[in-house]
Coordinates of C-alpha atoms and ligand atoms in Angstrom, one line a residue:
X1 CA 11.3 21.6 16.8
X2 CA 10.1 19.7 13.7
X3 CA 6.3 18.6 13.2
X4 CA 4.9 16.2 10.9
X5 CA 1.5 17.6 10.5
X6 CA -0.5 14.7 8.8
X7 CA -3.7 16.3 7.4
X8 CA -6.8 13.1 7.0
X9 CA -9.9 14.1 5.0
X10 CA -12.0 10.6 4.1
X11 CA -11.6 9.5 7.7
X12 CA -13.3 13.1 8.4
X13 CA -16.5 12.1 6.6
X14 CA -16.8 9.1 9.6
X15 CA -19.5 9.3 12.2
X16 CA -19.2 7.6 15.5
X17 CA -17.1 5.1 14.8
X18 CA -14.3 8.2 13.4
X19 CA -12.5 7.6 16.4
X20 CA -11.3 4.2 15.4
X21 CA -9.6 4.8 11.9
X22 CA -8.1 7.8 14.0
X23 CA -5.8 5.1 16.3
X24 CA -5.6 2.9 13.3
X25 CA -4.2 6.3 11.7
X26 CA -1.8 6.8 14.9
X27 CA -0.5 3.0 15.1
X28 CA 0.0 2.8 11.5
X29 CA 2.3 6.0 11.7
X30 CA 4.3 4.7 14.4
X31 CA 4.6 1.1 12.2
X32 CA 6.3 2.9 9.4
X33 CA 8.0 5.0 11.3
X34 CA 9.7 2.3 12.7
X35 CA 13.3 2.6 13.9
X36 CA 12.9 6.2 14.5
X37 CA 11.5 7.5 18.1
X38 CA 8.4 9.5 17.4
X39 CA 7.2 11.7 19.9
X40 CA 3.9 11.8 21.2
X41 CA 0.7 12.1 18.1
X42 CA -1.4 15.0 19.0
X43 CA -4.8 15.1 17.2
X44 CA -5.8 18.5 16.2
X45 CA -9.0 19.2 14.2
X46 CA -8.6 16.9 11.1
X47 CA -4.9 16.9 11.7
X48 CA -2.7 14.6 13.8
X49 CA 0.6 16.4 15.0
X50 CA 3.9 14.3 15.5
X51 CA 7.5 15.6 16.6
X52 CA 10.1 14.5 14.8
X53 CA 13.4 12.9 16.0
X54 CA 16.3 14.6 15.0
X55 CA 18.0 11.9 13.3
X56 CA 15.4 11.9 11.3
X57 CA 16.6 13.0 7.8
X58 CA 13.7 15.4 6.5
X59 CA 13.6 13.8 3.1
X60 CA 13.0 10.0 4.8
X61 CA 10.6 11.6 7.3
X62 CA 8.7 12.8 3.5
X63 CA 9.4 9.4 2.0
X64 CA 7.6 7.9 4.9
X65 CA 4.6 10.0 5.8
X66 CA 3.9 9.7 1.9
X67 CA 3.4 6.0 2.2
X68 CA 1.0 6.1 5.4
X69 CA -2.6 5.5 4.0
X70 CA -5.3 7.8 5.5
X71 CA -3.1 11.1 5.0
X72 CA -4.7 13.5 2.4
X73 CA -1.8 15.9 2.4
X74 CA 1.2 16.5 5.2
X75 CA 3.9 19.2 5.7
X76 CA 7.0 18.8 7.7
X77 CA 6.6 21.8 10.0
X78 CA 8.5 23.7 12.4
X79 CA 6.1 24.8 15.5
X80 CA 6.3 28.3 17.0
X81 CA 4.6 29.8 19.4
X82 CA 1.2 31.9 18.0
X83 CA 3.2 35.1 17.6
X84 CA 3.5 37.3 14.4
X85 CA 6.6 37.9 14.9
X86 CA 7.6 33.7 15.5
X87 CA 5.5 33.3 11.9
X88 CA 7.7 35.6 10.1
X89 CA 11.3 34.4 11.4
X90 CA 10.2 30.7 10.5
X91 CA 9.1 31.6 7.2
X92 CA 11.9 33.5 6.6
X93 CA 14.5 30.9 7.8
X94 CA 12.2 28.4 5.3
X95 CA 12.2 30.8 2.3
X96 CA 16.2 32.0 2.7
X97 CA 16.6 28.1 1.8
X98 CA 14.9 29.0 -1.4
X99 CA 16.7 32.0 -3.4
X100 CA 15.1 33.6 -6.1
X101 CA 12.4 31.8 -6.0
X102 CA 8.5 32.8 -6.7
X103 CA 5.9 32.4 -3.3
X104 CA 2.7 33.0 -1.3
X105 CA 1.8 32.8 1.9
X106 CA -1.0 30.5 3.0
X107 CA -2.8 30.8 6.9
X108 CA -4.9 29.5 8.7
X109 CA -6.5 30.4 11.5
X110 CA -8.2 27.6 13.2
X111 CA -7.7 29.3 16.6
X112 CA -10.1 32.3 16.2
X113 CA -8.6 33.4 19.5
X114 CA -5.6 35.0 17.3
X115 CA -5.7 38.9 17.0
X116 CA -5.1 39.0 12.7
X117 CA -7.2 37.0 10.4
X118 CA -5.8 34.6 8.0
X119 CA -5.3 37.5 5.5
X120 CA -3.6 39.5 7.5
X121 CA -1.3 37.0 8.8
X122 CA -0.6 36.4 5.0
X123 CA -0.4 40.0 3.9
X124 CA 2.1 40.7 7.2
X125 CA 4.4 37.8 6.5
X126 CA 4.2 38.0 2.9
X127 CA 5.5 42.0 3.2
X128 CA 8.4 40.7 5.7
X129 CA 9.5 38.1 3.0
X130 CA 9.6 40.1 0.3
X131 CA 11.3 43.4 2.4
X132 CA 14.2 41.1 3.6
X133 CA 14.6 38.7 0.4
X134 CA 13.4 40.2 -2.2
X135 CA 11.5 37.5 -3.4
X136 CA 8.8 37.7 -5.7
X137 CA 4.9 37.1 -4.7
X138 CA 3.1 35.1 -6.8
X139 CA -0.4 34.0 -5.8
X140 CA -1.5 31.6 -8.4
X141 CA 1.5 29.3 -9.0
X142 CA 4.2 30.0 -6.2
X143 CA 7.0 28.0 -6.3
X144 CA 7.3 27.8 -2.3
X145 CA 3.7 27.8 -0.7
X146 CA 4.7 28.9 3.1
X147 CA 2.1 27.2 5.3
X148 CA 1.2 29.1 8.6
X149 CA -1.7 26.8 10.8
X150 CA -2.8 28.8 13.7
X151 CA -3.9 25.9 16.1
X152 CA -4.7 26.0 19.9
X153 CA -1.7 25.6 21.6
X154 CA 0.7 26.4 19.1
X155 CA 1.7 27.8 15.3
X156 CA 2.2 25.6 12.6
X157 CA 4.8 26.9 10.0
X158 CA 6.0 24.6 7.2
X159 CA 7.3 25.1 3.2
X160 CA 3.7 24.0 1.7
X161 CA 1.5 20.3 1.7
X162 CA 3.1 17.4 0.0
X163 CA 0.5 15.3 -1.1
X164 CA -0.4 12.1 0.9
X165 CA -1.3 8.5 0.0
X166 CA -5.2 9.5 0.7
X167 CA -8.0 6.7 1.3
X168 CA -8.2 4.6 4.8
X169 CA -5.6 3.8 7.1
X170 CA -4.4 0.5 6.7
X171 CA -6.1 -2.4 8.8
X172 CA -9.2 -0.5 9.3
X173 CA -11.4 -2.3 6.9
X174 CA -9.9 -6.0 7.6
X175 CA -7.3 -8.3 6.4
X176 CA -7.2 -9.7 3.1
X177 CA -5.2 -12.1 0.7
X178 CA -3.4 -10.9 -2.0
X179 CA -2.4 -13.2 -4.9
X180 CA 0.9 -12.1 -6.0
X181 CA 2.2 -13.4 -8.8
X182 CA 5.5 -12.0 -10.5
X183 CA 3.7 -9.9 -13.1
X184 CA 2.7 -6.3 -12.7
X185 CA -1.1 -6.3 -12.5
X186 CA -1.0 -8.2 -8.6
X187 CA 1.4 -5.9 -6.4
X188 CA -0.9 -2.8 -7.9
X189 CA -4.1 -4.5 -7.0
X190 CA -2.6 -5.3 -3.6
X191 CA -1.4 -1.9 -3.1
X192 CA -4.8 -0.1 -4.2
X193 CA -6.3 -2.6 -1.3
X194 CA -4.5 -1.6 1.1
X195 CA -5.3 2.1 0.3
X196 CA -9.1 1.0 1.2
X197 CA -8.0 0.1 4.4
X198 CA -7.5 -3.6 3.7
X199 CA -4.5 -5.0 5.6
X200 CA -3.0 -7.8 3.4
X201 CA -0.9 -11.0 3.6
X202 CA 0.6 -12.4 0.5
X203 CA 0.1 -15.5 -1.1
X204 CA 2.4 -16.4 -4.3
X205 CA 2.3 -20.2 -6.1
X206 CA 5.6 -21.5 -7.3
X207 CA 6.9 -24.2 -9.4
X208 CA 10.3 -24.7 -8.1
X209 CA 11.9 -26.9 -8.8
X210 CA 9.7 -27.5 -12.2
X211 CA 11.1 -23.8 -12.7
X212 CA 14.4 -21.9 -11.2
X213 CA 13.3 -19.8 -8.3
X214 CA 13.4 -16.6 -10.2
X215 CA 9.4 -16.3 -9.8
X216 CA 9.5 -16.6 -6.0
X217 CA 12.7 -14.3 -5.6
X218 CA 10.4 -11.5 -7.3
X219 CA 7.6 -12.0 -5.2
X220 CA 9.8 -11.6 -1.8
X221 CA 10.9 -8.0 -3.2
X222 CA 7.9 -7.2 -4.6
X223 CA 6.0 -8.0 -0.9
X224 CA 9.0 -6.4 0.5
X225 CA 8.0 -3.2 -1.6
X226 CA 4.2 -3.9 -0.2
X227 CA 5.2 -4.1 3.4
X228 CA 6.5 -0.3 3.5
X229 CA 3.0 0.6 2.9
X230 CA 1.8 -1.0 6.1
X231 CA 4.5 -1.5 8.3
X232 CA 5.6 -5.2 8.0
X233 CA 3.6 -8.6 6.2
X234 CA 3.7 -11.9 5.7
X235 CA 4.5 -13.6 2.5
X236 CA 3.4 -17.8 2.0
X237 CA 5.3 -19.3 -0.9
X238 CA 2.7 -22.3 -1.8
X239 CA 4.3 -25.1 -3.7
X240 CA 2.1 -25.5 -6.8
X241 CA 4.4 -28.1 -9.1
X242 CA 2.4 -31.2 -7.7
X243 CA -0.8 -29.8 -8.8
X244 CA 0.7 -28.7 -12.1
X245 CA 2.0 -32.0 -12.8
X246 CA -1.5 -33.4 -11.9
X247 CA -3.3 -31.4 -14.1
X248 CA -0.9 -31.8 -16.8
X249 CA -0.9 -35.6 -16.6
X250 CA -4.9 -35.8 -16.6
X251 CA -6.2 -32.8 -18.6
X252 CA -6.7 -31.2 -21.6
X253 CA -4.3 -28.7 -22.6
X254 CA -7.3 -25.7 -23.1
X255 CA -8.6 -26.3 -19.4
X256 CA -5.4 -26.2 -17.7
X257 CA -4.7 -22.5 -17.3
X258 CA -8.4 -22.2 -15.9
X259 CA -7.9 -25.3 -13.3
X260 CA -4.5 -23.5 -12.0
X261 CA -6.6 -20.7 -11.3
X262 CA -9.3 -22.2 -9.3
X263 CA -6.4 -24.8 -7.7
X264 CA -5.1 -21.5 -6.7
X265 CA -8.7 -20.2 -5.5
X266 CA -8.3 -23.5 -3.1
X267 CA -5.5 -23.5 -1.6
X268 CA -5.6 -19.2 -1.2
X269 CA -8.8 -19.8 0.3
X270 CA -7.2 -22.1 3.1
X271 CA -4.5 -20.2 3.5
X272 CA -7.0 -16.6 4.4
X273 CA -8.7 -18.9 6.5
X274 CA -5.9 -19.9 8.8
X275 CA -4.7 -16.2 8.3
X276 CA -7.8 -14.9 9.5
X277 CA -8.2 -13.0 6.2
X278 CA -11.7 -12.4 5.2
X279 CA -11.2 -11.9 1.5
X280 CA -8.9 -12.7 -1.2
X281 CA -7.5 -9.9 -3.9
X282 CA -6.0 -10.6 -7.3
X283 CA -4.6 -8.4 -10.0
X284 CA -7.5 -9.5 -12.4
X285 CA -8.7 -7.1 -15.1
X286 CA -12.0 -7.8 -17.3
X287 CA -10.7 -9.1 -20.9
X288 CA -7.0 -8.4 -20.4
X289 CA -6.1 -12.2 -21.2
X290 CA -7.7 -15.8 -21.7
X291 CA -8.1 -16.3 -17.9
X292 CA -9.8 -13.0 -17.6
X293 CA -13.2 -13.6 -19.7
X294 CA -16.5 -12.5 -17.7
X295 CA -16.8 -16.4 -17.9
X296 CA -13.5 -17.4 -16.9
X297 CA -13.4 -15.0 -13.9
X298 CA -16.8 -16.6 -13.0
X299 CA -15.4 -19.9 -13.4
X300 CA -12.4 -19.4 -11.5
X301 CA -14.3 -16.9 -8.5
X302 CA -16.8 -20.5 -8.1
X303 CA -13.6 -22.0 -6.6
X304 CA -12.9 -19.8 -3.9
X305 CA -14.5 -19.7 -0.8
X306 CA -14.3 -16.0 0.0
X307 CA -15.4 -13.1 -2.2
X308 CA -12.7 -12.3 -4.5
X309 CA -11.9 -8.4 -4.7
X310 CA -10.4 -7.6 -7.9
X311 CA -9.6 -3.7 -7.6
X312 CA -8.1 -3.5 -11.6
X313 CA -11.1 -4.8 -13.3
X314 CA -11.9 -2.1 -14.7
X315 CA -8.6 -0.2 -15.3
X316 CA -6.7 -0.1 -18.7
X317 CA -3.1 -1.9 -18.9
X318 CA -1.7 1.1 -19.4
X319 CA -3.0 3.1 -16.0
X320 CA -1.8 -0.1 -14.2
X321 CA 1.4 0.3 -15.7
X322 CA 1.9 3.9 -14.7
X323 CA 0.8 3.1 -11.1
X324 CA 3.5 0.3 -11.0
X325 CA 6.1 2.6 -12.2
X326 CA 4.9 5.0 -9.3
X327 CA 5.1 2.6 -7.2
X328 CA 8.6 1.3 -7.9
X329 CA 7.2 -2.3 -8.4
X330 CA 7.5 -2.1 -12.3
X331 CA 11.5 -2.7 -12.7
X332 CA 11.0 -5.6 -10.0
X333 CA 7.9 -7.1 -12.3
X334 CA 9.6 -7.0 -15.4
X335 CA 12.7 -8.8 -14.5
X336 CA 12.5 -12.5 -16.3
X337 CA 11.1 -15.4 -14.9
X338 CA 9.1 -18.7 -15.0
X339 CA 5.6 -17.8 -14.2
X340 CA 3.8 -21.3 -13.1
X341 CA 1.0 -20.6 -14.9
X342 CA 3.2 -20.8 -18.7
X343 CA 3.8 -24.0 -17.8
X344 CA 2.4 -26.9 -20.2
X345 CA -0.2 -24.5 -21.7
X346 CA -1.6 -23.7 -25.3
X347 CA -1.5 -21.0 -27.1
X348 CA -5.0 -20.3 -26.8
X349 CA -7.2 -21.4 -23.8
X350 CA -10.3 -21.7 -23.8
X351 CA -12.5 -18.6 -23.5
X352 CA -15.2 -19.7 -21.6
X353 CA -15.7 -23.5 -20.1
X354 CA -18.9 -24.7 -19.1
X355 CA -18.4 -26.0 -14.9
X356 CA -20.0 -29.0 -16.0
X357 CA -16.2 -29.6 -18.1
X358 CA -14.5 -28.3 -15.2
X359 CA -16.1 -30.3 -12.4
X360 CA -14.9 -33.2 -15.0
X361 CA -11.9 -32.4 -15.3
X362 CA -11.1 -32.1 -11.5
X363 CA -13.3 -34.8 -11.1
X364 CA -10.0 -37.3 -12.0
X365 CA -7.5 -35.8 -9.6
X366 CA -7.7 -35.4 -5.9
X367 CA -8.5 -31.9 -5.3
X368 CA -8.8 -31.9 -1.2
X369 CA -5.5 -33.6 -1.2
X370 CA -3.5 -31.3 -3.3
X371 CA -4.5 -28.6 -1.7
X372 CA -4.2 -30.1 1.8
X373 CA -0.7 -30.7 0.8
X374 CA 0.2 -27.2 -0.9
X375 CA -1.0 -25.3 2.3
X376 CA 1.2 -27.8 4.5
X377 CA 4.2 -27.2 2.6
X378 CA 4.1 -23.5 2.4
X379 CA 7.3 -21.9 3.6
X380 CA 6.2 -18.1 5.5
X381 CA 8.2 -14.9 4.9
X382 CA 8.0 -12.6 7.4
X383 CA 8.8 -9.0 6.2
X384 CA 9.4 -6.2 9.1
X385 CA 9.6 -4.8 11.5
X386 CA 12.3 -2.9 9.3
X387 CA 9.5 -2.2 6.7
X388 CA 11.0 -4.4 4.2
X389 CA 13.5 -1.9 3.5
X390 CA 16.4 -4.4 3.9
X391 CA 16.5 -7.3 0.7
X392 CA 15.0 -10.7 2.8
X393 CA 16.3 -13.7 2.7
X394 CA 14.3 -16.3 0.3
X395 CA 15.5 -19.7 1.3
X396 CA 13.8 -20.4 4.1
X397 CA 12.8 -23.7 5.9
X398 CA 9.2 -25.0 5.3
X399 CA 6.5 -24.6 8.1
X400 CA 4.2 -27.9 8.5
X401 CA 0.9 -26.3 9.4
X402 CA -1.3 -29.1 10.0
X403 CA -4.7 -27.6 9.1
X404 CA -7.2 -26.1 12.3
X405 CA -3.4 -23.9 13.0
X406 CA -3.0 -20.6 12.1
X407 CA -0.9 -20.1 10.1
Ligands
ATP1 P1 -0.1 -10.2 -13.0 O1 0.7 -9.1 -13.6 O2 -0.6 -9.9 -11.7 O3 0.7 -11.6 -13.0 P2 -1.5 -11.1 -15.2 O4 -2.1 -10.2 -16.1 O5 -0.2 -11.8 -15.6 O6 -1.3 -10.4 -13.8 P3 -2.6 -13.7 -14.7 O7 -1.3 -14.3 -14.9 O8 -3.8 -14.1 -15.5 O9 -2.6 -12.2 -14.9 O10 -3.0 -13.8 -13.2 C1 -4.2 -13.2 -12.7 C2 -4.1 -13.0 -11.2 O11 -3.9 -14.3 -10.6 C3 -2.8 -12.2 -10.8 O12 -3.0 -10.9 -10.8 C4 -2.6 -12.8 -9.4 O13 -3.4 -12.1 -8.5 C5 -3.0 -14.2 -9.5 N1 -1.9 -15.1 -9.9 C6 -1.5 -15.5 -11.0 N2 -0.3 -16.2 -10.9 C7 0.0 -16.3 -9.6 C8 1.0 -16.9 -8.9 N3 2.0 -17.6 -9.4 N4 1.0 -16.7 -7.5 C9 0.0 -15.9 -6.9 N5 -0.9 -15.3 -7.6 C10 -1.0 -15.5 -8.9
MG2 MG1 0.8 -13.2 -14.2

């Protein structure tokens, strides 16, 4: 019988209220697991215990469990009863996958009930691996780390810990909205949200038809991408070529890139609040570009009407380009498009604008009306339950949402 052993160590540090990011923990495995019948999740010490299906290919079961937030470290296990003898055919049938290769045996004995100590278990095991294979021991850098857990009811046995996604289970700190543009900074930011527990709906502004619909299509895939990580989420497509052709017919070209912003603080802002999302999240980082002055992110963050988490601020381009790669979202980012906000804008925007200048420039253009008509017209992708695995389909109908309706 295969085990998914998930090992949690943040949601550990959790006093009373441990209990809850636990079931978070448990439903959020089940959610990307989806598709595949999971048996009952056992909770062991810091440890949740999980029976696979058999259909379950082992290398999808590893895919999966890496992208469930809350893990620190899991192994796929086979479960024995607590038995010397049970320890060392399991490890031998998981190291005669493995010739020639290097090892060590790790146990633990959580069950102090067992007769040998965690030593002994590894010095007996180790001696039977190395009698029948002839493989060679080696204690600092094995190749194959064979895992033996000693629990209450049963043994543990597995090829060593696969590193997890760590932090908080997804949906146990709230729901947020993310921003996503098509760029590579916004699916990271999203993604290192939902790592704090955030669970996140997606939000990306369009200019179609001022711009093919090459902008949108990357946002589906990259929320598609996003959706894995929590089991399934919704993605609005807000119109944004009425307010760009406002803005364009009544401002200055060096404000422009700053009032998109803030337009999209507006409307982002409506759009949590009929999604019952208590924050918004953007891919913002301090300096990277124009938009991204101390003075500009002020300017833009006094438009919304939630706080504004911006989990890149302080990370280099580079680090956010390795984490992008990681996360497969980089070959989706840089595909061409028509980003909105290159529309009709100078070279150089301003670096800082005073909100008296602002508040004038929006001053001439009917703000509560644009918005009000961006958030009605927004068309709703729904990714999941298959996890956005599947490519989804783009075209979709608008949904009139009068405003007071969630969304
Ligand atoms: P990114 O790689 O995320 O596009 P960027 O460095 O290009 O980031 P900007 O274009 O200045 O940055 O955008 C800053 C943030 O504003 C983005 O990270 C995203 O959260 C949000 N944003 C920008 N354009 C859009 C859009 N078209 N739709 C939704 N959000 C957007
Ligand atoms: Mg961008």
């Amino acid at each position: 019988m295969r085990y998914l052993v998930g090992r949690y160590h943040e949601i550990n540090l959790k006093g009373n209220n441990r209990w809850r990011f636990v079931q978070q923990l448990k439903r959020n495995l089940r959610l990307i697991f989806a598709g595949y019948r999971l048996g009952p999740i056992r909770g062991e010490g810091a440890r949740l215990l999980v029976e696979l299906p058999d259909d379950l290919p082992e290398a999808a079961a590893v895919e999966r469990a890496a992208r469930v937030f809350g893990l620190q470290n899991f192994s796929i296990a086979r479960r024995v009863a607590s038995d010397l003898d049970h320890f060392k055919q399991a490890a031998l049938e998981l190291a005669g996958a493995r010739p020639g290769v290097t090892f060590r045996v790790a146990a633990r004995r959580s069950d102090k009930r067992f007769a040998l100590t965690s030593p002994e278990i590894e010095r007996e095991v180790g001696a039977f691996i190395v009698s029948r294979l002839g493989l060679k021991v080696d204690l600092a850098n094995p190749e194959l780390a064979l895992t033996i857990e000693v629990l209450a009811a049963h043994s543990y046995v597995s090829a060593g810990k696969l590193s997890g996604a760590g932090g908080l289970p997804v949906g146990a700190s709230g729901r947020g909205l993310a921003l996503l543009s098509g760029g590579i900074d916004s699916p990271v930011a999203a993604w290192r949200m939902m790592g704090r527990g955030l669970a996140l709906d997606f939000v990306h502004f369009h200019s179609h038809p001022l711009v093919s619909t090459a902008s949108r299509d990357k946002a589906v895939e990259l929320a598609a991408r996003l959706a894995r990580y929590q089991g399934s989420a919704t993605l609005l497509l807000a119109p944004f070529a009425e307010v760009q052709r406002a803005v364009v017919a009544r401002v200055p070209r060096a404000l422009r890139v700053l009032l998109y912003r803030r337009f999209m603080m507006r409307i982002a802002s409506e759009l949590a609040r009929l999604r019952r999302a208590q924050v918004l999240v953007t891919g913002e980082s301090l300096g990277q570009v124009a938009s991204q002055t101390l003075d500009n992110l002020a300017a833009t963050e006094r438009a919304a009407a939630l706080p504004v988490l911006r989990p890149l601020l302080a990370m280099d381009k580079n680090e956010i380009v390795a984490q992008a790669r990681k996360l497969g979202t980089f070959e989706i980012s840089i595909l061409p498009d028509e980003d909105c906000c290159t529309l009709f804008v100078p070279a150089h925007p301003a670096l800082a604008a005073a909100e008296t200048e602002l508040a004038g420039a929006e001053a001439g253009l009917e703000v509560a009306a644009l918005v009000a008509r961006s958030v009605e017209r927004c068309e709703k992708v729904r990714q999941g339950p298959a996890l956005g695995e599947r490519p989804l389909p783009c075209a979709l109908p608008a949904l009139s949402q009068p405003a007071g309706k969630t969304l």
